[in-house]
CSV table of C-alpha atoms in Angstrom, one decimal:
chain,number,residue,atom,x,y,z
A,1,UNK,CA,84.0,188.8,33.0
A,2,UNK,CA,81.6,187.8,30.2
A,3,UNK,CA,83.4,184.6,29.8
A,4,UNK,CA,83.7,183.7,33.1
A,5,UNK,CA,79.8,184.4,33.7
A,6,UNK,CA,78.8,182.3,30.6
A,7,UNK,CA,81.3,179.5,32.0
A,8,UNK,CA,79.5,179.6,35.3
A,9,UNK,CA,76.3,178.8,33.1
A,10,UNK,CA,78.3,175.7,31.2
A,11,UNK,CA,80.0,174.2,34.2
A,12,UNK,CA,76.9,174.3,36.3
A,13,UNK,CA,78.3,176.4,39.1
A,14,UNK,CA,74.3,177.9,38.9
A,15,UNK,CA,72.7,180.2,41.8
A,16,UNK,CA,71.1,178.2,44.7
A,17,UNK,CA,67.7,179.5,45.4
A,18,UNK,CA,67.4,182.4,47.6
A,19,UNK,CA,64.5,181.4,49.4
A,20,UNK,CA,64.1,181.3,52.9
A,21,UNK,CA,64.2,177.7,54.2
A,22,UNK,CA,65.0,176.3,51.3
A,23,UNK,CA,67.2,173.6,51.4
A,24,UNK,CA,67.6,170.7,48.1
A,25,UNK,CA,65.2,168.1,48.9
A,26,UNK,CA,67.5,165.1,49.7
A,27,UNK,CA,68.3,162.2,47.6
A,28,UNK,CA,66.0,159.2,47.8
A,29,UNK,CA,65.9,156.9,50.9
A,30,UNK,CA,68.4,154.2,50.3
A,31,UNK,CA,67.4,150.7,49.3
A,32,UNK,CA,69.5,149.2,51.5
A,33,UNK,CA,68.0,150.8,54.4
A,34,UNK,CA,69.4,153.2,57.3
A,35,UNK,CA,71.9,151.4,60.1
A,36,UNK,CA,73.8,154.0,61.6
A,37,UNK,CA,74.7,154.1,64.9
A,38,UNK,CA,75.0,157.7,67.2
A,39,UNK,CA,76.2,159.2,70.4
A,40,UNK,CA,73.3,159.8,72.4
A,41,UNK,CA,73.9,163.0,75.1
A,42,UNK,CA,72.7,163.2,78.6
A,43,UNK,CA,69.5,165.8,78.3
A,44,UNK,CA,66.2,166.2,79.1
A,45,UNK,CA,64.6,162.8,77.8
A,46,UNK,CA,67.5,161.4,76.6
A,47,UNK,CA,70.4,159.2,78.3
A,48,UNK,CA,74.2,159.5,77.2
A,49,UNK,CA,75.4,156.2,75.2
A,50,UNK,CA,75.2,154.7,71.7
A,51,UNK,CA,72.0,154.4,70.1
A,52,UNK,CA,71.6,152.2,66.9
A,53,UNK,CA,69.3,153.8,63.6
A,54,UNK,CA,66.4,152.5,63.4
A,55,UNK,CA,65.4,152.4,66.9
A,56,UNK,CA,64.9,148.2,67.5
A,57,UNK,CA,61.8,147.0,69.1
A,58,UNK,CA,59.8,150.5,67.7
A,59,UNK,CA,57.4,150.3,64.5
A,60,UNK,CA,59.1,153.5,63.5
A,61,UNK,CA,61.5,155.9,64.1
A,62,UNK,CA,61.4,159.5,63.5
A,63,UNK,CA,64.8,160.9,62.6
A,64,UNK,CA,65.1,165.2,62.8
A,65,UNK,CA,68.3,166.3,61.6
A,66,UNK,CA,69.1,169.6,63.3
A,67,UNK,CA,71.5,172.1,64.5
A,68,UNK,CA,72.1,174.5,67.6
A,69,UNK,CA,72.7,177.0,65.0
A,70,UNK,CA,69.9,176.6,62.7
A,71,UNK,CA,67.6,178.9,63.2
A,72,UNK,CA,64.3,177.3,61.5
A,73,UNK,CA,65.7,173.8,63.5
A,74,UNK,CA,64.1,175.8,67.1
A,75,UNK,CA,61.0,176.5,65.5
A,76,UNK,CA,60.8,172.8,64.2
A,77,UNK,CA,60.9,171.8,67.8
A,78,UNK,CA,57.2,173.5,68.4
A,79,UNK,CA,56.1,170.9,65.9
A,80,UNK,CA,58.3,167.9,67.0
A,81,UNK,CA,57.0,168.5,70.5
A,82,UNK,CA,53.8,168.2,69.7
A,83,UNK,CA,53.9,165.4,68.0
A,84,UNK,CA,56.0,163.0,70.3
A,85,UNK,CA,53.0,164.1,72.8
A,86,UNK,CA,50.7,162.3,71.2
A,87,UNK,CA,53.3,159.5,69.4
A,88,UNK,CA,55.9,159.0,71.9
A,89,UNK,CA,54.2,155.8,73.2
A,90,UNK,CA,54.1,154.3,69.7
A,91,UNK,CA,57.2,155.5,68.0
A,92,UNK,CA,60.6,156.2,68.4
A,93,UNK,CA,62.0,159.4,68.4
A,94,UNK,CA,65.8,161.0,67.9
A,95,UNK,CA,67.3,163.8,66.7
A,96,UNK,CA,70.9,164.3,65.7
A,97,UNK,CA,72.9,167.2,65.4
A,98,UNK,CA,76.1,166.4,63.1
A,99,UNK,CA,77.6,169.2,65.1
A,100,UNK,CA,81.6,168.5,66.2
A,101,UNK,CA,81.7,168.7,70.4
A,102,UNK,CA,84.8,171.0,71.0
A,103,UNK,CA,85.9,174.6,70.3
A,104,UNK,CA,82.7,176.7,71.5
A,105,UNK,CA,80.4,173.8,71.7
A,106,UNK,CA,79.6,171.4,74.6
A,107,UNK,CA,78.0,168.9,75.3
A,108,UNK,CA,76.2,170.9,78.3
A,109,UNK,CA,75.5,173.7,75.2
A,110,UNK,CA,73.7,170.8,73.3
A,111,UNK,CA,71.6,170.4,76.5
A,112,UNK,CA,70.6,173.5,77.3
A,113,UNK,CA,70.0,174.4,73.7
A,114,UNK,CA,67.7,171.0,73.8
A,115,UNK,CA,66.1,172.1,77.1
A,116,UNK,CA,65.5,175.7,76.3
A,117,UNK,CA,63.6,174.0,73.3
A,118,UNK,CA,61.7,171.6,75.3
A,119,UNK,CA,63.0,168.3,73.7
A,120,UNK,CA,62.0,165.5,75.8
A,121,UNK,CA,63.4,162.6,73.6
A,122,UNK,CA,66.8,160.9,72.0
A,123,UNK,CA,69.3,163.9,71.5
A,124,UNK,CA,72.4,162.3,69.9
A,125,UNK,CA,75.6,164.0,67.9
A,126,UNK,CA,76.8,162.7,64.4
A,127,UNK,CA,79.9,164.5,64.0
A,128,UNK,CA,80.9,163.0,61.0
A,129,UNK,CA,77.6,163.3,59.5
A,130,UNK,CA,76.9,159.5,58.2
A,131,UNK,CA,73.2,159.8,58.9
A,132,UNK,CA,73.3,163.1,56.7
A,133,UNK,CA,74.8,161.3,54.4
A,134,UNK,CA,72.7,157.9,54.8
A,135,UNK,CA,69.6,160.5,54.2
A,136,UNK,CA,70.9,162.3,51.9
A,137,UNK,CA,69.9,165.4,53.6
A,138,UNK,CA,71.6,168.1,52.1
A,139,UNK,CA,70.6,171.0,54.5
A,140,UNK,CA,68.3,171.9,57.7
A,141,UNK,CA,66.3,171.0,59.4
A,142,UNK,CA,65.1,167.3,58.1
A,143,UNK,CA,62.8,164.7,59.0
A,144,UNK,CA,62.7,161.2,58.1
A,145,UNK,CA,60.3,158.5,59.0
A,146,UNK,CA,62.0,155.0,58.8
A,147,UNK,CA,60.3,151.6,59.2
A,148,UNK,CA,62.3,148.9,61.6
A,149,UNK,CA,63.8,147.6,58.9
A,150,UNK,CA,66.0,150.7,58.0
A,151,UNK,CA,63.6,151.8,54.8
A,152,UNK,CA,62.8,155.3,55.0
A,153,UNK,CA,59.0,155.5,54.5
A,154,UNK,CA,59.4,159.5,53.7
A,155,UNK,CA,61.5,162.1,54.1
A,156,UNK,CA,61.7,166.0,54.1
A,157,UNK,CA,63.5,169.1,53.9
A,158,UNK,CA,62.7,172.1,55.9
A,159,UNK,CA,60.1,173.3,58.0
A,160,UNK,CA,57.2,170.6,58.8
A,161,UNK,CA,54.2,171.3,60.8
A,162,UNK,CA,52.7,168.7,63.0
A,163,UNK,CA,49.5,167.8,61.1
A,164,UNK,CA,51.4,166.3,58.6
A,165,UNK,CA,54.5,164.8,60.1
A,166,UNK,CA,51.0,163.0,62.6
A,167,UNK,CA,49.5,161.8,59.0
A,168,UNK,CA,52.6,160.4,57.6
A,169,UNK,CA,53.2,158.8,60.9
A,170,UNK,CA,49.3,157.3,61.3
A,171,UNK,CA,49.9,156.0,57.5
A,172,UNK,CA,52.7,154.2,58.8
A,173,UNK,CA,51.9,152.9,62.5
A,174,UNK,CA,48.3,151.3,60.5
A,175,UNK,CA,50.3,149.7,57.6
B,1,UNK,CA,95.9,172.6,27.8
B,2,UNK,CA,98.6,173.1,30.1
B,3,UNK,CA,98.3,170.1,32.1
B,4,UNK,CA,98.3,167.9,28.6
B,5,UNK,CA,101.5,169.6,27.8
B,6,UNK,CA,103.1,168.8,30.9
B,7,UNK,CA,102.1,165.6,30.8
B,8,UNK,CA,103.6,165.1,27.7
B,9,UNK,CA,106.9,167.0,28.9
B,10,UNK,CA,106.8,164.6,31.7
B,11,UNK,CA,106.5,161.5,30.1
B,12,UNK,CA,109.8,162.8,28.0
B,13,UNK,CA,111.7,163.4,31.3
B,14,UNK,CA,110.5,160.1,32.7
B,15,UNK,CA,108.4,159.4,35.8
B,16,UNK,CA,111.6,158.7,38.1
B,17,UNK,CA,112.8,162.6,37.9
B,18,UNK,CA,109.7,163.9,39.0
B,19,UNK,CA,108.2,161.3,41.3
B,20,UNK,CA,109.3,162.6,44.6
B,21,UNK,CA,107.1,165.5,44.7
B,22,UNK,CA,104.6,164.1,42.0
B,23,UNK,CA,103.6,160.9,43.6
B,24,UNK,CA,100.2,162.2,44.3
B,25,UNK,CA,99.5,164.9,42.6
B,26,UNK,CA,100.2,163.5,39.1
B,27,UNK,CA,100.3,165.9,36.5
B,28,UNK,CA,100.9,169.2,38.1
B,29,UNK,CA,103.8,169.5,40.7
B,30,UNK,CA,102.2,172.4,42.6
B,31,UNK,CA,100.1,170.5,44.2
B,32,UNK,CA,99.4,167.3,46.0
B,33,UNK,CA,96.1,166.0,45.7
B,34,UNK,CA,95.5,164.1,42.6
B,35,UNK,CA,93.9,165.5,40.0
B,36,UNK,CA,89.8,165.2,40.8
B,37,UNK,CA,88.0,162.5,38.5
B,38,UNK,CA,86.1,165.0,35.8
B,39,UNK,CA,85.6,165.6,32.5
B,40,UNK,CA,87.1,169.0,32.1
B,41,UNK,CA,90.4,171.5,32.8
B,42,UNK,CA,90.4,173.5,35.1
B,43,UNK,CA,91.3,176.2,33.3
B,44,UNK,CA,87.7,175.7,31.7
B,45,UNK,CA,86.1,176.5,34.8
B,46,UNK,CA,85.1,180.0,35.8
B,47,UNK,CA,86.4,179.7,39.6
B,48,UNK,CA,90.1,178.5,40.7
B,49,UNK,CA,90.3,175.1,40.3
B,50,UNK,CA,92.7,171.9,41.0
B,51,UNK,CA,96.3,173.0,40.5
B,52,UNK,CA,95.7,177.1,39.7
B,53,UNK,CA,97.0,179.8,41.7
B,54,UNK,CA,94.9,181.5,44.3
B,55,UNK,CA,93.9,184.9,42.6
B,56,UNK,CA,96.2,187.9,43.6
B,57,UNK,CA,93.9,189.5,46.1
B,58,UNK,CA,94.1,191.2,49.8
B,59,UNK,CA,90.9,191.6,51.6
B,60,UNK,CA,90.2,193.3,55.0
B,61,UNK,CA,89.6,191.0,58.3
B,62,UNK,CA,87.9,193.3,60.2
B,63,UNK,CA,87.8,191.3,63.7
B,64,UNK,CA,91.6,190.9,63.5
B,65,UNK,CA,91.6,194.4,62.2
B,66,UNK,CA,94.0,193.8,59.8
B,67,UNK,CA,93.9,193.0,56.0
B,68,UNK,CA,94.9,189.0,54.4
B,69,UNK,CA,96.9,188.9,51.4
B,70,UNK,CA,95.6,185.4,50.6
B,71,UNK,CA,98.9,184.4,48.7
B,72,UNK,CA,100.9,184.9,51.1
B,73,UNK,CA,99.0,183.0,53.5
B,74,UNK,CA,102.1,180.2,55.0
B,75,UNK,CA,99.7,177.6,55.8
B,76,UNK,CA,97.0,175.4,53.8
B,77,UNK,CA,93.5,177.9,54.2
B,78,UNK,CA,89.9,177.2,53.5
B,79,UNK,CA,87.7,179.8,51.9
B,80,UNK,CA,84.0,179.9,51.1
B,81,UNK,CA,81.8,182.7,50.1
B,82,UNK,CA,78.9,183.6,51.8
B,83,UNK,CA,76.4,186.2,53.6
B,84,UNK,CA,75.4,186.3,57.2
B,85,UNK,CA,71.7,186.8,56.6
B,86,UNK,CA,71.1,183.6,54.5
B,87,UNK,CA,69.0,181.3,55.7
B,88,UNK,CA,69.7,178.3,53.2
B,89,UNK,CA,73.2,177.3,51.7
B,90,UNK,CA,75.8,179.8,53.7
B,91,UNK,CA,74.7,178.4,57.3
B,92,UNK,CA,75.5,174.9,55.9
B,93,UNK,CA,79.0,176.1,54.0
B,94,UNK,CA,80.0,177.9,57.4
B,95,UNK,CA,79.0,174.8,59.4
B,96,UNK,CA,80.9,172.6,57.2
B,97,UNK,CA,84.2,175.2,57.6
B,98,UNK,CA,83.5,175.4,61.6
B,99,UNK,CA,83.2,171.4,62.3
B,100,UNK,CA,86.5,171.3,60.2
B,101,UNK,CA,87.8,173.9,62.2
B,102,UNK,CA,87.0,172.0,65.5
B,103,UNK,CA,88.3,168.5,64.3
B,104,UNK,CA,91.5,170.9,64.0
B,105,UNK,CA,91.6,172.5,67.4
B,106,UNK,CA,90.8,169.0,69.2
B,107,UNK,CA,93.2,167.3,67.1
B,108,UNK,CA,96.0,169.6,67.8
B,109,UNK,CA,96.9,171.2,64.2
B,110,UNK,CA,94.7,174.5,64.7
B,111,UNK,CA,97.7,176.8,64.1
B,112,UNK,CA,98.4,174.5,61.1
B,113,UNK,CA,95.3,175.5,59.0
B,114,UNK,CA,93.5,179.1,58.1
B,115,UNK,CA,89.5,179.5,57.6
B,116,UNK,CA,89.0,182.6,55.3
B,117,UNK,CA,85.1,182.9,54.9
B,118,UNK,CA,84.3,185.8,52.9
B,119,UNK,CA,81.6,187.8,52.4
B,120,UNK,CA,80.0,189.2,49.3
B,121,UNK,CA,77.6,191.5,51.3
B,122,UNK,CA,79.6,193.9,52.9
B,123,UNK,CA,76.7,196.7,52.9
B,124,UNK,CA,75.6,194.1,55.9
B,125,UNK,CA,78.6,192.0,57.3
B,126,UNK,CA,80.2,194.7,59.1
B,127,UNK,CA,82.6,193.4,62.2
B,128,UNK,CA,79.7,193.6,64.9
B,129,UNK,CA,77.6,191.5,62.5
B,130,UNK,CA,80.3,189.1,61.4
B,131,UNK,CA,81.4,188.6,65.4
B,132,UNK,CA,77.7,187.7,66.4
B,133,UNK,CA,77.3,185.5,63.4
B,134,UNK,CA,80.7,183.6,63.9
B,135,UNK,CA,79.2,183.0,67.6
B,136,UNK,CA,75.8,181.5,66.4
B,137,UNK,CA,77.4,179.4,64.3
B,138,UNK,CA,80.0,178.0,67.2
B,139,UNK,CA,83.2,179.1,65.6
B,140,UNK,CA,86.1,179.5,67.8
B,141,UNK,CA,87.1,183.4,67.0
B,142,UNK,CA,89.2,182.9,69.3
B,143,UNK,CA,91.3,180.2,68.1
B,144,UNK,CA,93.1,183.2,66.0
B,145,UNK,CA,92.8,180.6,62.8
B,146,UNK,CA,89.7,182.0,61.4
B,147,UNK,CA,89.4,185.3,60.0
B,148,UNK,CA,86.1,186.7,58.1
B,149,UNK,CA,87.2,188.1,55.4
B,150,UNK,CA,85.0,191.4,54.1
B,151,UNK,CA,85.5,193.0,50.7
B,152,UNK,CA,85.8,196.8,51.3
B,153,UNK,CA,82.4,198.1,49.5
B,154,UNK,CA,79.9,195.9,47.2
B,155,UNK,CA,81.6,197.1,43.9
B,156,UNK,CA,85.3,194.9,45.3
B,157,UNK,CA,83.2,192.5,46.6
B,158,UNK,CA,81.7,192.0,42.9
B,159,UNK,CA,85.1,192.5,41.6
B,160,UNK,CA,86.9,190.0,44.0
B,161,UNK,CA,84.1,187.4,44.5
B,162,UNK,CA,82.1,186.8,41.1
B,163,UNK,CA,85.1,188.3,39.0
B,164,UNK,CA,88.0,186.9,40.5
B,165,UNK,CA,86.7,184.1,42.3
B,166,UNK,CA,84.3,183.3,40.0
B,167,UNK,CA,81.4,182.7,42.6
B,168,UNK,CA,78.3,184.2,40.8
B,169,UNK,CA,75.9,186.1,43.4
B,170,UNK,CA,72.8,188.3,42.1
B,171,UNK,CA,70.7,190.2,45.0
B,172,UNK,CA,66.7,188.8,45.1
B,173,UNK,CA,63.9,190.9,46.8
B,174,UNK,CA,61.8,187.7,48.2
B,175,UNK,CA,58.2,189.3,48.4
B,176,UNK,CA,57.6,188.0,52.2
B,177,UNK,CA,60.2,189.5,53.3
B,178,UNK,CA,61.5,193.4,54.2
B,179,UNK,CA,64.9,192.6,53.5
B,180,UNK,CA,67.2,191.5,50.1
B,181,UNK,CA,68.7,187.8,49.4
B,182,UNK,CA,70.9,186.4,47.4
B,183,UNK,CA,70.7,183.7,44.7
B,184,UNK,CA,74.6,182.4,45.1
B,185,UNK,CA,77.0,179.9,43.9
B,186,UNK,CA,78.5,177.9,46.6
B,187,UNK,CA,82.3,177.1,46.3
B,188,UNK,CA,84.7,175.9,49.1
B,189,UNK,CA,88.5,176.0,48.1
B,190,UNK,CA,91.3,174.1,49.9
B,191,UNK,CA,94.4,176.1,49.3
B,192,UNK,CA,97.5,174.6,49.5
B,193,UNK,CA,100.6,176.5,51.3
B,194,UNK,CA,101.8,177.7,48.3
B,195,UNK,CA,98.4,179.4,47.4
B,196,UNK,CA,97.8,176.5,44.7
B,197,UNK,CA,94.0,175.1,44.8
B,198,UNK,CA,94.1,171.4,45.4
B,199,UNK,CA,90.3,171.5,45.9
B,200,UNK,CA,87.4,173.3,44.8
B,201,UNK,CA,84.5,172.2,46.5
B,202,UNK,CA,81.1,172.9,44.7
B,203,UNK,CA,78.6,171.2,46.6
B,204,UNK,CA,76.0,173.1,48.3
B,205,UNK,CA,77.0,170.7,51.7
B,206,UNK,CA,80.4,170.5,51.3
B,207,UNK,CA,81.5,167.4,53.3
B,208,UNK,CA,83.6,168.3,56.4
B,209,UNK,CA,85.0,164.4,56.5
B,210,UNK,CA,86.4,164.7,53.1
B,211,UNK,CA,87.6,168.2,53.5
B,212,UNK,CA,89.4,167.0,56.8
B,213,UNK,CA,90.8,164.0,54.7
B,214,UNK,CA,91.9,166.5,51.7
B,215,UNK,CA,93.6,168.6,54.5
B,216,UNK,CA,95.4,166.2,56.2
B,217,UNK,CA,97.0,165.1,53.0
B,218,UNK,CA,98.0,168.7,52.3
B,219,UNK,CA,99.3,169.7,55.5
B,220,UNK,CA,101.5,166.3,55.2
B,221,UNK,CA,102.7,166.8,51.1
């Protein structure tokens, strides 16, 4: 037991935080800059087909990572809505779920879920998770704010409240 | 160690008498993904790794009602250890399992795979808990390929999980909140037929394309 505990220590198996939210704040924005394309789903603000990452034709494009399971992902919808109140007109919004469609889950679940949250923008599925991976997210809920030309301008994970996801996004319409 | 001396075995033998069931697992017949790129054995590392045995262990599955010896398990299986009321890590390790578990059941191999996602809270995870929790999370419980595995009292789930399994968990009283934590290791295995690890997964978002990549090549060796 000793020796396996010490190995756990040299391997760098260590304990993840316990915290609440916490999620590890994702790698960098790639230099290369985000093209990724999604499935967009038939929901409240949002119209089934493929949508391409960043969002042509729109300054900038706010990217929220979520999942109908996540928990802290429902109450980041208070915030989101708020904020595509008073952005919508100027920037693009989408978030992606990198949930698989089959089993349990529906398409029609994603939209209720999405309604019962009051989303009124892009809602599109990533089932193989490239746009995690393009991000770098590495957990839930996330946020990215990406130029038109694919550079993420900033990125978070976890929980974000309106004031500041409206600040980072004011820094970036003015620039 | 070992695998050195097989190697060395093997290269007395020759290639040709051991190709056939070797071809991608160099170095360790047992399984059949290749060995991962690293700079240790496994048998250096404090959890089952590439090419070791599955630990000798049966654990209840209380929504089957039944109890899983995981050797004898006649199919490739995924396990990861986690508890139902983390907020962090074990939401994202169940998700992984579940979208693999999905790519299964629309693909048409669901009865050719096993999900064995255990918990090391059992004062918590009881079956009512673990049913609602596999239905938040989407999983098909239904399916009849994934079973929640629950270690019969805390002191087996220490002994199976951290011990056995090597996934370190210590319990944390976060000062906001009413209820205890965990600070965890993650791990995700991929468990060949035979009960042989040909993956141990370590990432905290383990990644379900690779995992349904890693399978595939499994369920075909």
């Amino acid at each position: 037991m000793n020796r396996r505990r010490l190995l756990t220590a040299l391997a760098g198996l260590g304990l993840t935080g316990g915290s609440l939210l916490a999620v590890s704040q994702g790698l960098p924005g790639g230099s290369d800059g985000l093209s990724v394309r999604v499935e967009t789903v038939d929901a409240a603000g949002s119209e089934a087909g493929q949508l391409g990452l960043p969002v042509r034709g729109q300054p900038v494009t706010v990217v929220d990572l979520f999942a109908t399971w996540c928990a802290p992902c429902r109450e980041q919808m208070d915030a989101l809505g708020a904020v595509h109140r008073e952005y919508g007109d100027r920037a693009a919004f989408v978030s992606v779920t990198n949930e698989r469609v089959g089993g349990t889950l529906t398409r029609a679940d994603i939209r209720e879920w999405w309604q019962r949250h009051d989303g009124n923008w892009t809602v599109g599925l990533d089932p193989e998770s490239a746009l995690m991976a393009a991000l770098g997210a590495d957990g839930l809920p996330y946020l990215a704010v990406v130029d038109r030309s694919g550079t993420v301008r900033w990125e978070h994970a976890g929980l974000v409240d309106a004031d500041t996801l409206g600040d980072r996004l004011d820094r970036h319409l003015e620039a | 160690m070992r695998r050195r001396t097989y190697l060395q075995v093997a290269a007395t033998l020759g290639a040709a008498g051991l190709a056939g069931c070797s071809a991608s697992g160099a170095g360790n017949p047992d399984v059949v993904l290749p060995e991962p790129d690293r700079e240790f054995d496994s048998s250096d590392l404090p959890y089952p790794a590439w090419g070791e045995r599955l630990p000798d262990v049966t654990l209840p599955a209380p929504l089957a009602d039944r109890e899983v010896a995981l050797r004898s398990v006649d199919r490739p299986q995924l396990l990861t250890f986690f508890y139902s009321h983390c907020n962090s890590v074990c939401p994202v390790l169940i998700s992984a399992l579940r979208n693999v578990q999905t790519h299964a059941l629309n693909e048409g191999y669901g009865d050719e795979v096993a999900f064995h996602p255990t918990t090391f809270d059992p004062e918590r995870d009881d079956a009512d808990r673990l049913r609602t929790y596999g239905e938040e999370m989407n999983v098909d419980l239904a399916a009849g390929n994934w079973r929640f595995l629950r270690p019969a009292s805390r002191g087996r789930a220490e002994e199976v999980v951290a011990e056995q399994f090597g996934v370190s968990f210590e319990r944390t009283h976060p000062e906001e909140m009413e209820v205890y934590m965990f600070a965890h290791a993650a791990l995700t295995l991929l468990v060949n037929a035979d009960g042989y690890v040909e993956r141990a997964y370590r990432e905290k978002q383990p990644d379900p394309e690779t995992m349904i990549a890693d399978l595939e090549t499994v369920r075909n060796g």
